[in-house]
């Protein structure tokens, strides 16, 4: 799925305004969530996620730890903007944060620096840790399920978010490498029962044709799978690396970004 040109223009304009207002540079911006995963509703917002860098002097402060490292802007024209400072993002990257790894590999990119973004992506294999990613996705699945699946009507969105996280854990469990962003790739690799896959495909069709807040009765085939898979995954043991990846490649990347974007003037 692509994004209409007028929407891309509106997003670019908002990013430009934000750069000027906050005195920073957007290093990378992409679509996250249901549009990137392949099941947007007819009224889905545009979930724009970005990483930004400030001028070098901003980081040379004795109170750096108290400075904001996140930017959240109000929803405007269905565009939701949320971003992390590069320093924060690199700290999360070292921990193999799955959300950030998805951002960097989103199929829908709005802005990327031609020098820095490929260099950052090249670091992903070195810092990808199944032992961190698997439990993180399982935690997402359990949290969403506990908050949304106990009482009817049940959100179609919640069902699919839980399913995606569970299928991501299966992908990691099978040692397939980096978790795909697209839902269908996860489902195709999961070797699902035919009845379950048909139920999921029907839910996907319903989600894409309906509104973001649409909900309905419990879907027995999907619900049974979610409950059984959550319980099964509770007992999974993911091996953790003996040594965490080093800091210096990320420090070097950070310094290069500061050199490339010394100021907003």
mmCIF file of C-alpha atoms in Angstrom:
data_model
loop_
_atom_site.group_PDB
_atom_site.id
_atom_site.type_symbol
_atom_site.label_atom_id
_atom_site.label_comp_id
_atom_site.label_asym_id
_atom_site.label_seq_id
_atom_site.Cartn_x
_atom_site.Cartn_y
_atom_site.Cartn_z
ATOM 1 C CA UNK A 1 0.000 0.000 0.000
ATOM 2 C CA UNK A 2 1.286 3.459 -0.866
ATOM 3 C CA UNK A 3 0.412 6.879 0.520
ATOM 4 C CA UNK A 4 -1.379 9.488 -1.619
ATOM 5 C CA UNK A 5 0.825 12.332 -2.851
ATOM 6 C CA UNK A 6 -1.274 14.986 -1.127
ATOM 7 C CA UNK A 7 -0.879 13.166 2.191
ATOM 8 C CA UNK A 8 2.869 12.856 1.695
ATOM 9 C CA UNK A 9 3.007 16.592 0.991
ATOM 10 C CA UNK A 10 1.022 17.377 4.139
ATOM 11 C CA UNK A 11 3.312 15.173 6.222
ATOM 12 C CA UNK A 12 6.414 16.798 4.732
ATOM 13 C CA UNK A 13 5.015 20.243 5.545
ATOM 14 C CA UNK A 14 4.372 19.257 9.151
ATOM 15 C CA UNK A 15 7.859 17.811 9.497
ATOM 16 C CA UNK A 16 9.338 21.044 8.120
ATOM 17 C CA UNK A 17 7.317 23.165 10.550
ATOM 18 C CA UNK A 18 8.292 20.930 13.429
ATOM 19 C CA UNK A 19 11.990 21.171 12.564
ATOM 20 C CA UNK A 20 11.838 24.962 12.645
ATOM 21 C CA UNK A 21 9.789 25.128 15.834
ATOM 22 C CA UNK A 22 11.880 22.625 17.796
ATOM 23 C CA UNK A 23 15.274 23.551 16.300
ATOM 24 C CA UNK A 24 16.185 20.048 15.221
ATOM 25 C CA UNK A 25 16.563 17.964 12.065
ATOM 26 C CA UNK A 26 14.494 14.896 11.202
ATOM 27 C CA UNK A 27 16.936 12.144 10.362
ATOM 28 C CA UNK A 28 14.265 9.588 9.508
ATOM 29 C CA UNK A 29 10.454 9.474 9.348
ATOM 30 C CA UNK A 30 8.174 6.575 8.487
ATOM 31 C CA UNK A 31 4.690 5.127 8.858
ATOM 32 C CA UNK A 32 4.128 2.770 11.781
ATOM 33 C CA UNK A 33 1.193 0.693 12.955
ATOM 34 C CA UNK A 34 -1.668 -0.675 10.888
ATOM 35 C CA UNK A 35 -0.791 1.059 7.608
ATOM 36 C CA UNK A 36 2.759 -0.281 7.701
ATOM 37 C CA UNK A 37 1.540 -3.701 8.789
ATOM 38 C CA UNK A 38 -0.968 -3.937 5.947
ATOM 39 C CA UNK A 39 -4.386 -3.627 7.581
ATOM 40 C CA UNK A 40 -5.439 0.046 7.793
ATOM 41 C CA UNK A 41 -9.098 0.875 8.282
ATOM 42 C CA UNK A 42 -10.905 3.331 6.042
ATOM 43 C CA UNK A 43 -10.390 6.066 8.649
ATOM 44 C CA UNK A 44 -6.985 5.124 10.073
ATOM 45 C CA UNK A 45 -4.740 7.971 11.151
ATOM 46 C CA UNK A 46 -1.294 8.373 9.647
ATOM 47 C CA UNK A 47 1.036 7.251 12.431
ATOM 48 C CA UNK A 48 4.210 9.123 11.523
ATOM 49 C CA UNK A 49 7.188 8.086 13.635
ATOM 50 C CA UNK A 50 10.528 9.834 13.405
ATOM 51 C CA UNK A 51 14.031 10.142 14.812
ATOM 52 C CA UNK A 52 15.574 13.585 15.085
ATOM 53 C CA UNK A 53 18.914 15.134 15.975
ATOM 54 C CA UNK A 54 19.593 18.492 17.587
ATOM 55 C CA UNK A 55 22.635 20.767 17.166
ATOM 56 C CA UNK A 56 25.755 19.546 18.956
ATOM 57 C CA UNK A 57 25.660 22.226 21.672
ATOM 58 C CA UNK A 58 22.237 21.010 22.810
ATOM 59 C CA UNK A 59 23.861 17.775 24.001
ATOM 60 C CA UNK A 60 26.753 19.564 25.752
ATOM 61 C CA UNK A 61 24.758 20.347 28.863
ATOM 62 C CA UNK A 62 25.171 19.417 32.517
ATOM 63 C CA UNK A 63 21.424 18.783 32.716
ATOM 64 C CA UNK A 64 21.158 16.680 29.546
ATOM 65 C CA UNK A 65 19.345 13.865 31.345
ATOM 66 C CA UNK A 66 16.547 16.277 32.275
ATOM 67 C CA UNK A 67 16.012 17.512 28.752
ATOM 68 C CA UNK A 68 13.121 16.154 26.714
ATOM 69 C CA UNK A 69 14.100 13.343 24.364
ATOM 70 C CA UNK A 70 10.634 12.820 22.875
ATOM 71 C CA UNK A 71 8.385 14.975 20.709
ATOM 72 C CA UNK A 72 4.623 14.376 20.587
ATOM 73 C CA UNK A 73 2.427 16.662 18.530
ATOM 74 C CA UNK A 74 -1.383 16.909 18.584
ATOM 75 C CA UNK A 75 -3.319 15.055 15.911
ATOM 76 C CA UNK A 76 -3.855 17.337 12.921
ATOM 77 C CA UNK A 77 -5.593 16.361 9.670
ATOM 78 C CA UNK A 78 -5.374 12.675 10.663
ATOM 79 C CA UNK A 79 -1.578 12.947 11.006
ATOM 80 C CA UNK A 80 -0.147 11.753 14.320
ATOM 81 C CA UNK A 81 3.506 12.701 14.916
ATOM 82 C CA UNK A 82 5.666 11.043 17.559
ATOM 83 C CA UNK A 83 9.450 10.946 17.603
ATOM 84 C CA UNK A 84 12.570 10.183 19.610
ATOM 85 C CA UNK A 85 15.816 12.061 19.916
ATOM 86 C CA UNK A 86 18.657 10.178 18.218
ATOM 87 C CA UNK A 87 20.500 9.636 21.495
ATOM 88 C CA UNK A 88 17.434 7.972 23.030
ATOM 89 C CA UNK A 89 16.831 5.972 19.848
ATOM 90 C CA UNK A 90 20.386 4.622 19.817
ATOM 91 C CA UNK A 91 20.103 3.559 23.449
ATOM 92 C CA UNK A 92 16.940 1.630 22.557
ATOM 93 C CA UNK A 93 18.609 0.273 19.425
ATOM 94 C CA UNK A 94 21.362 -1.257 21.543
ATOM 95 C CA UNK A 95 18.651 -3.129 23.454
ATOM 96 C CA UNK A 96 17.113 -4.395 20.175
ATOM 97 C CA UNK A 97 13.905 -2.478 20.815
ATOM 98 C CA UNK A 98 11.414 -4.093 18.393
ATOM 99 C CA UNK A 99 9.413 -0.914 17.827
ATOM 100 C CA UNK A 100 12.484 0.972 16.650
ATOM 101 C CA UNK A 101 13.607 -1.957 14.501
ATOM 102 C CA UNK A 102 10.198 -1.858 12.807
ATOM 103 C CA UNK A 103 10.477 1.883 12.198
ATOM 104 C CA UNK A 104 13.815 1.476 10.460
ATOM 105 C CA UNK A 105 12.393 -1.202 8.158
ATOM 106 C CA UNK A 106 8.955 0.280 7.502
ATOM 107 C CA UNK A 107 7.729 -0.150 3.908
ATOM 108 C CA UNK A 108 6.377 3.432 4.032
ATOM 109 C CA UNK A 109 9.148 6.005 4.460
ATOM 110 C CA UNK A 110 8.480 9.756 4.460
ATOM 111 C CA UNK A 111 11.988 11.086 4.993
ATOM 112 C CA UNK A 112 15.452 9.605 5.351
ATOM 113 C CA UNK A 113 18.951 10.987 5.220
ATOM 114 C CA UNK A 114 20.711 9.390 2.269
ATOM 115 C CA UNK A 115 23.990 8.958 4.151
ATOM 116 C CA UNK A 116 22.973 8.174 7.720
ATOM 117 C CA UNK A 117 19.929 5.932 7.318
ATOM 118 C CA UNK A 118 21.602 3.171 5.245
ATOM 119 C CA UNK A 119 24.533 3.216 7.653
ATOM 120 C CA UNK A 120 22.142 2.775 10.579
ATOM 121 C CA UNK A 121 20.299 -0.074 8.891
ATOM 122 C CA UNK A 122 23.619 -1.796 8.255
ATOM 123 C CA UNK A 123 24.086 -2.000 12.031
ATOM 124 C CA UNK A 124 20.826 -3.889 12.595
ATOM 125 C CA UNK A 125 22.236 -7.445 12.228
ATOM 126 C CA UNK A 126 24.922 -6.682 14.802
ATOM 127 C CA UNK A 127 22.414 -5.429 17.383
ATOM 128 C CA UNK A 128 19.442 -7.699 16.704
ATOM 129 C CA UNK A 129 18.959 -10.010 19.705
ATOM 130 C CA UNK A 130 16.229 -12.698 19.517
ATOM 131 C CA UNK A 131 16.494 -13.083 23.278
ATOM 132 C CA UNK A 132 15.292 -9.511 23.686
ATOM 133 C CA UNK A 133 12.872 -9.283 20.762
ATOM 134 C CA UNK A 134 10.911 -12.478 21.465
ATOM 135 C CA UNK A 135 9.974 -11.644 25.075
ATOM 136 C CA UNK A 136 9.182 -8.056 24.088
ATOM 137 C CA UNK A 137 6.626 -9.152 21.500
ATOM 138 C CA UNK A 138 5.145 -11.671 23.926
ATOM 139 C CA UNK A 139 4.787 -8.928 26.526
ATOM 140 C CA UNK A 140 2.978 -6.775 23.964
ATOM 141 C CA UNK A 141 0.596 -9.616 23.102
ATOM 142 C CA UNK A 142 -0.275 -10.384 26.704
ATOM 143 C CA UNK A 143 -0.745 -6.731 27.623
ATOM 144 C CA UNK A 144 -3.062 -6.025 24.682
ATOM 145 C CA UNK A 145 -5.026 -9.227 25.286
ATOM 146 C CA UNK A 146 -5.536 -8.541 28.986
ATOM 147 C CA UNK A 147 -6.691 -5.000 28.309
ATOM 148 C CA UNK A 148 -8.967 -5.655 25.329
ATOM 149 C CA UNK A 149 -10.126 -9.246 24.859
ATOM 150 C CA UNK A 150 -12.041 -10.034 28.038
ATOM 151 C CA UNK A 151 -15.217 -8.042 27.403
ATOM 152 C CA UNK A 152 -17.399 -7.946 24.291
ATOM 153 C CA UNK A 153 -17.661 -6.270 21.886
ATOM 154 C CA UNK A 154 -14.009 -6.866 21.016
ATOM 155 C CA UNK A 155 -12.127 -4.458 18.795
ATOM 156 C CA UNK A 156 -11.036 -5.867 15.439
ATOM 157 C CA UNK A 157 -7.885 -3.792 15.824
ATOM 158 C CA UNK A 158 -7.089 -5.358 19.203
ATOM 159 C CA UNK A 159 -7.471 -8.885 17.833
ATOM 160 C CA UNK A 160 -5.061 -8.145 14.987
ATOM 161 C CA UNK A 161 -2.533 -6.385 17.204
ATOM 162 C CA UNK A 162 -2.450 -9.402 19.524
ATOM 163 C CA UNK A 163 -2.199 -11.814 16.609
ATOM 164 C CA UNK A 164 0.644 -9.882 15.047
ATOM 165 C CA UNK A 165 2.654 -9.909 18.268
ATOM 166 C CA UNK A 166 2.057 -13.639 18.785
ATOM 167 C CA UNK A 167 3.083 -14.424 15.214
ATOM 168 C CA UNK A 168 6.200 -12.303 15.677
ATOM 169 C CA UNK A 169 7.150 -14.468 18.654
ATOM 170 C CA UNK A 170 6.682 -17.571 16.501
ATOM 171 C CA UNK A 171 8.959 -16.039 13.888
ATOM 172 C CA UNK A 172 11.658 -15.447 16.496
ATOM 173 C CA UNK A 173 11.123 -18.902 17.989
ATOM 174 C CA UNK A 174 11.753 -20.440 14.561
ATOM 175 C CA UNK A 175 15.008 -18.487 14.262
ATOM 176 C CA UNK A 176 14.007 -16.823 10.987
ATOM 177 C CA UNK A 177 15.987 -13.626 11.525
ATOM 178 C CA UNK A 178 14.612 -10.102 11.617
ATOM 179 C CA UNK A 179 10.868 -9.969 12.235
ATOM 180 C CA UNK A 180 8.996 -8.721 9.140
ATOM 181 C CA UNK A 181 6.914 -5.588 9.397
ATOM 182 C CA UNK A 182 4.107 -6.876 7.167
ATOM 183 C CA UNK A 183 1.405 -8.974 8.858
ATOM 184 C CA UNK A 184 0.878 -11.304 5.897
ATOM 185 C CA UNK A 185 4.522 -12.402 5.904
ATOM 186 C CA UNK A 186 4.210 -13.387 9.548
ATOM 187 C CA UNK A 187 0.970 -15.264 8.932
ATOM 188 C CA UNK A 188 2.350 -17.058 5.869
ATOM 189 C CA UNK A 189 5.355 -18.316 7.834
ATOM 190 C CA UNK A 190 3.380 -19.480 10.862
ATOM 191 C CA UNK A 191 1.923 -22.681 9.342
ATOM 192 C CA UNK A 192 -1.522 -21.922 10.712
ATOM 193 C CA UNK A 193 -4.466 -24.301 10.636
ATOM 194 C CA UNK A 194 -6.631 -23.675 7.560
ATOM 195 C CA UNK A 195 -9.707 -22.734 9.598
ATOM 196 C CA UNK A 196 -7.695 -20.314 11.711
ATOM 197 C CA UNK A 197 -6.086 -18.710 8.669
ATOM 198 C CA UNK A 198 -9.503 -18.307 7.043
ATOM 199 C CA UNK A 199 -10.833 -16.657 10.209
ATOM 200 C CA UNK A 200 -7.856 -14.291 10.310
ATOM 201 C CA UNK A 201 -8.217 -13.409 6.631
ATOM 202 C CA UNK A 202 -11.914 -12.647 7.174
ATOM 203 C CA UNK A 203 -11.012 -10.384 10.095
ATOM 204 C CA UNK A 204 -8.393 -8.618 7.974
ATOM 205 C CA UNK A 205 -10.994 -7.967 5.278
ATOM 206 C CA UNK A 206 -13.407 -6.621 7.893
ATOM 207 C CA UNK A 207 -10.755 -4.359 9.389
ATOM 208 C CA UNK A 208 -9.701 -2.917 6.019
ATOM 209 C CA UNK A 209 -13.301 -2.265 4.978
ATOM 210 C CA UNK A 210 -14.464 -0.799 8.273
ATOM 211 C CA UNK A 211 -13.682 1.946 10.748
ATOM 212 C CA UNK A 212 -10.781 1.968 13.188
ATOM 213 C CA UNK A 213 -13.039 1.593 16.233
ATOM 214 C CA UNK A 214 -15.205 -1.202 14.810
ATOM 215 C CA UNK A 215 -15.792 -4.097 17.184
ATOM 216 C CA UNK A 216 -17.867 -7.227 17.351
ATOM 217 C CA UNK A 217 -18.579 -10.437 19.238
ATOM 218 C CA UNK A 218 -15.872 -12.856 20.265
ATOM 219 C CA UNK A 219 -14.431 -14.764 17.326
ATOM 220 C CA UNK A 220 -14.157 -18.317 18.714
ATOM 221 C CA UNK A 221 -11.474 -19.686 16.375
ATOM 222 C CA UNK A 222 -9.190 -16.691 16.808
ATOM 223 C CA UNK A 223 -9.900 -16.357 20.524
ATOM 224 C CA UNK A 224 -9.041 -19.998 21.196
ATOM 225 C CA UNK A 225 -5.757 -19.615 19.318
ATOM 226 C CA UNK A 226 -4.841 -16.447 21.207
ATOM 227 C CA UNK A 227 -5.498 -18.023 24.604
ATOM 228 C CA UNK A 228 -3.597 -21.217 23.778
ATOM 229 C CA UNK A 229 -0.678 -19.412 22.149
ATOM 230 C CA UNK A 230 -0.290 -16.940 25.008
ATOM 231 C CA UNK A 231 -0.111 -19.836 27.461
ATOM 232 C CA UNK A 232 2.332 -21.774 25.284
ATOM 233 C CA UNK A 233 4.595 -18.785 24.819
ATOM 234 C CA UNK A 234 4.681 -18.135 28.565
ATOM 235 C CA UNK A 235 6.975 -21.150 28.823
ATOM 236 C CA UNK A 236 9.323 -20.264 25.971
ATOM 237 C CA UNK A 237 12.958 -19.726 26.848
ATOM 238 C CA UNK A 238 14.890 -17.406 24.547
ATOM 239 C CA UNK A 239 18.660 -17.549 24.760
ATOM 240 C CA UNK A 240 20.296 -14.248 25.580
ATOM 241 C CA UNK A 241 23.706 -13.260 24.226
ATOM 242 C CA UNK A 242 26.621 -13.632 26.607
ATOM 243 C CA UNK A 243 27.747 -10.109 25.781
ATOM 244 C CA UNK A 244 25.656 -7.141 24.688
ATOM 245 C CA UNK A 245 26.757 -5.458 21.461
ATOM 246 C CA UNK A 246 29.278 -2.698 22.030
ATOM 247 C CA UNK A 247 28.613 0.995 22.403
ATOM 248 C CA UNK A 248 31.366 2.372 20.207
ATOM 249 C CA UNK A 249 29.729 1.794 16.787
ATOM 250 C CA UNK A 250 26.668 3.662 18.072
ATOM 251 C CA UNK A 251 28.778 6.425 19.592
ATOM 252 C CA UNK A 252 30.549 6.811 16.250
ATOM 253 C CA UNK A 253 27.221 6.940 14.434
ATOM 254 C CA UNK A 254 25.932 9.563 16.869
ATOM 255 C CA UNK A 255 29.012 11.744 16.418
ATOM 256 C CA UNK A 256 28.713 11.447 12.638
ATOM 257 C CA UNK A 257 25.106 12.627 12.819
ATOM 258 C CA UNK A 258 26.126 15.645 14.908
ATOM 259 C CA UNK A 259 28.833 16.481 12.363
ATOM 260 C CA UNK A 260 26.370 16.140 9.487
ATOM 261 C CA UNK A 261 23.737 18.362 11.128
ATOM 262 C CA UNK A 262 25.751 20.899 13.164
ATOM 263 C CA UNK A 263 22.966 23.482 13.374
ATOM 264 C CA UNK A 264 19.565 24.552 12.053
ATOM 265 C CA UNK A 265 20.825 27.874 10.690
#
